[in-house]
Structure formats: structure tokens, C-alpha cells
GROMACS .gro file of C-alpha atoms in nm:
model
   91
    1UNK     CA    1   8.887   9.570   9.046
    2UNK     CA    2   8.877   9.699   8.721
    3UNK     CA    3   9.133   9.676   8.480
    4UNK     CA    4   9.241  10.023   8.413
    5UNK     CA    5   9.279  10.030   8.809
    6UNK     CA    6   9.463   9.683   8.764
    7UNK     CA    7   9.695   9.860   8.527
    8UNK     CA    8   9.727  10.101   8.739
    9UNK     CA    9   9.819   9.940   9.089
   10UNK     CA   10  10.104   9.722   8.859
   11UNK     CA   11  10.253  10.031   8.749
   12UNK     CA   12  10.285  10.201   9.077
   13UNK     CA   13  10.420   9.827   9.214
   14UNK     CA   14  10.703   9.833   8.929
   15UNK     CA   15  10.746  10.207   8.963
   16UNK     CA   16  10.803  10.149   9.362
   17UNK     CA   17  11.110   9.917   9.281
   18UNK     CA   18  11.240  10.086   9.035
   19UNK     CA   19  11.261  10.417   9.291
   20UNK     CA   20  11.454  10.171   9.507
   21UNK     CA   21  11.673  10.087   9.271
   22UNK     CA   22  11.715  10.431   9.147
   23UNK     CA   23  11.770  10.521   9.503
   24UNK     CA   24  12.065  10.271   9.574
   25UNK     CA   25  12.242  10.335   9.245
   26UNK     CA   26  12.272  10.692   9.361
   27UNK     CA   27  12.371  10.655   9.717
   28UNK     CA   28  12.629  10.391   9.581
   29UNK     CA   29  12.771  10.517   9.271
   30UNK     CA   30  13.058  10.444   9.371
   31UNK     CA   31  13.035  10.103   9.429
   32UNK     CA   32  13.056   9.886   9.135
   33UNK     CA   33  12.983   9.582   9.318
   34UNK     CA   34  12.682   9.748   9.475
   35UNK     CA   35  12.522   9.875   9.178
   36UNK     CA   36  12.553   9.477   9.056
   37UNK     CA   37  12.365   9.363   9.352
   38UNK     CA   38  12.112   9.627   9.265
   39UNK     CA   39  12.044   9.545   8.941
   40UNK     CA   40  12.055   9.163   9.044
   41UNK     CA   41  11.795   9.283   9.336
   42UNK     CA   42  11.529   9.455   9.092
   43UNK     CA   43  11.574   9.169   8.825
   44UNK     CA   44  11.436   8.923   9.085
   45UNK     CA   45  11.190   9.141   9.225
   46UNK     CA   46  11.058   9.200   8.816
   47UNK     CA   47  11.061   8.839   8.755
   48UNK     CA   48  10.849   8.824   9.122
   49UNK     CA   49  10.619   9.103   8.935
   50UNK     CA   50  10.612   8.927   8.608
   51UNK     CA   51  10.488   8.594   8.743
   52UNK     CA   52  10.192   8.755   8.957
   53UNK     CA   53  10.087   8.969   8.662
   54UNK     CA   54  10.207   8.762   8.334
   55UNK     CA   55   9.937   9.034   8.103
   56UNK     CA   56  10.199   9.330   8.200
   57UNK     CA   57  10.481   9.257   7.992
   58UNK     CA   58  10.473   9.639   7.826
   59UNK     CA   59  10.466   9.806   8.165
   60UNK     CA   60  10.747   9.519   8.269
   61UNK     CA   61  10.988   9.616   7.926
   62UNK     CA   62  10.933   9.965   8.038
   63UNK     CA   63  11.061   9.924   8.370
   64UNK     CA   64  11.365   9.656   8.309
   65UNK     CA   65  11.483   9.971   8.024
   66UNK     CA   66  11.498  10.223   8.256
   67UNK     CA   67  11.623   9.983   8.519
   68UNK     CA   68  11.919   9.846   8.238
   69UNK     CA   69  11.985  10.252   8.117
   70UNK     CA   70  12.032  10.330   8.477
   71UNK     CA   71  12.261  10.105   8.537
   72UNK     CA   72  12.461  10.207   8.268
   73UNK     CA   73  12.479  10.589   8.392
   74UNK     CA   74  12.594  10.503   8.754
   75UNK     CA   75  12.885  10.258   8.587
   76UNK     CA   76  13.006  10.595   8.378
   77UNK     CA   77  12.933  10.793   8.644
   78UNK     CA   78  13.139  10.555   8.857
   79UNK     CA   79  13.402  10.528   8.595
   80UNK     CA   80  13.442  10.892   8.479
   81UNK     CA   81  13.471  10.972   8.872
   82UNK     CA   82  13.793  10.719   8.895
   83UNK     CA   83  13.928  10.861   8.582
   84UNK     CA   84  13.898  11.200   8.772
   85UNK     CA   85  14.082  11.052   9.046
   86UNK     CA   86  14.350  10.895   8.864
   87UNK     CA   87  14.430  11.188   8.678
   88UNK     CA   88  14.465  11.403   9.031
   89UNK     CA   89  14.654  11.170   9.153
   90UNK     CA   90  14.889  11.159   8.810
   91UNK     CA   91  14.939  11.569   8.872
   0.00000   0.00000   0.00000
């Protein structure tokens, strides 16, 4: 295997967990404590990732931002939907 192919498969490994994580922080947005087990779900699995293919640490960075900015939109997205809530419930 060549290493631009290397490169490649690695990518498309970290880019496959990050679409599940993507994918459960949208079906659970709602969920606080869900989107926590996510995140603690695709940490592991990068760490996993990281220790088979310890050369990948730019492709890894990549992939634990968008995992960590992610994160941070479905907690707004939870909050700002309970602030919605609240204030229906207020009127």
C-alpha cells in the first residue's frame, strides 16, 4: 500500500466516525446527556485510530475539531430550543 493510499484509507476511517457522530448529535439534539456519550464515544474510537496510525496526527486534529465544534452547536442548539420552550411556556 502506498502512502498516499495509506493517507487516504485513514481519512475515510476518521471521516466514517465522525459521520456517526455527526449523525447521533442530530437525531439527539435534544439530549444533553446523549450528545456527552457521543462525544465520549468518538474520543475513544480517535484514541483507537490514533494508536493504529500514530503518523496521522494532522488528519486526527482535523477530525477531534470538527468533532469538539460539533458538539458545541448541538449544546446551543439544545439550549436555544429550551429557551424557546421556556419562554412559551412563560406566555
Amino acid at each position: 500500500m502506498t502512502e498516499h493510499s495509506l493517507d487516504y484509507e485513514v481519512e475515510r476511517e476518521y471521516e466514517r466516525v465522525y459521520q456517526l457522530f455527526d449523525e447521533r448529535c442530530c437525531l439527539d439534539w435534544a439530549d444533553i446527556v446523549k450528545i456527552r456519550r457521543a462525544l465520549r464515544s468518538v474520543r475513544a474510537n480517535f484514541a483507537y485510530l490514533k494508536k493504529q496510525y500514530p503518523q496521522m496526527k494532522l488528519i486526527l486534529k482535523k477530525y477531534e475539531n470538527k468533532a469538539n465544534v460539533r458538539f458545541e452547536d448541538a449544546l446551543n442548539a439544545g439550549r436555544e430550543q429550551g429557551l424557546r420552550y421556556i419562554k412559551n411556556c412563560e406566555q
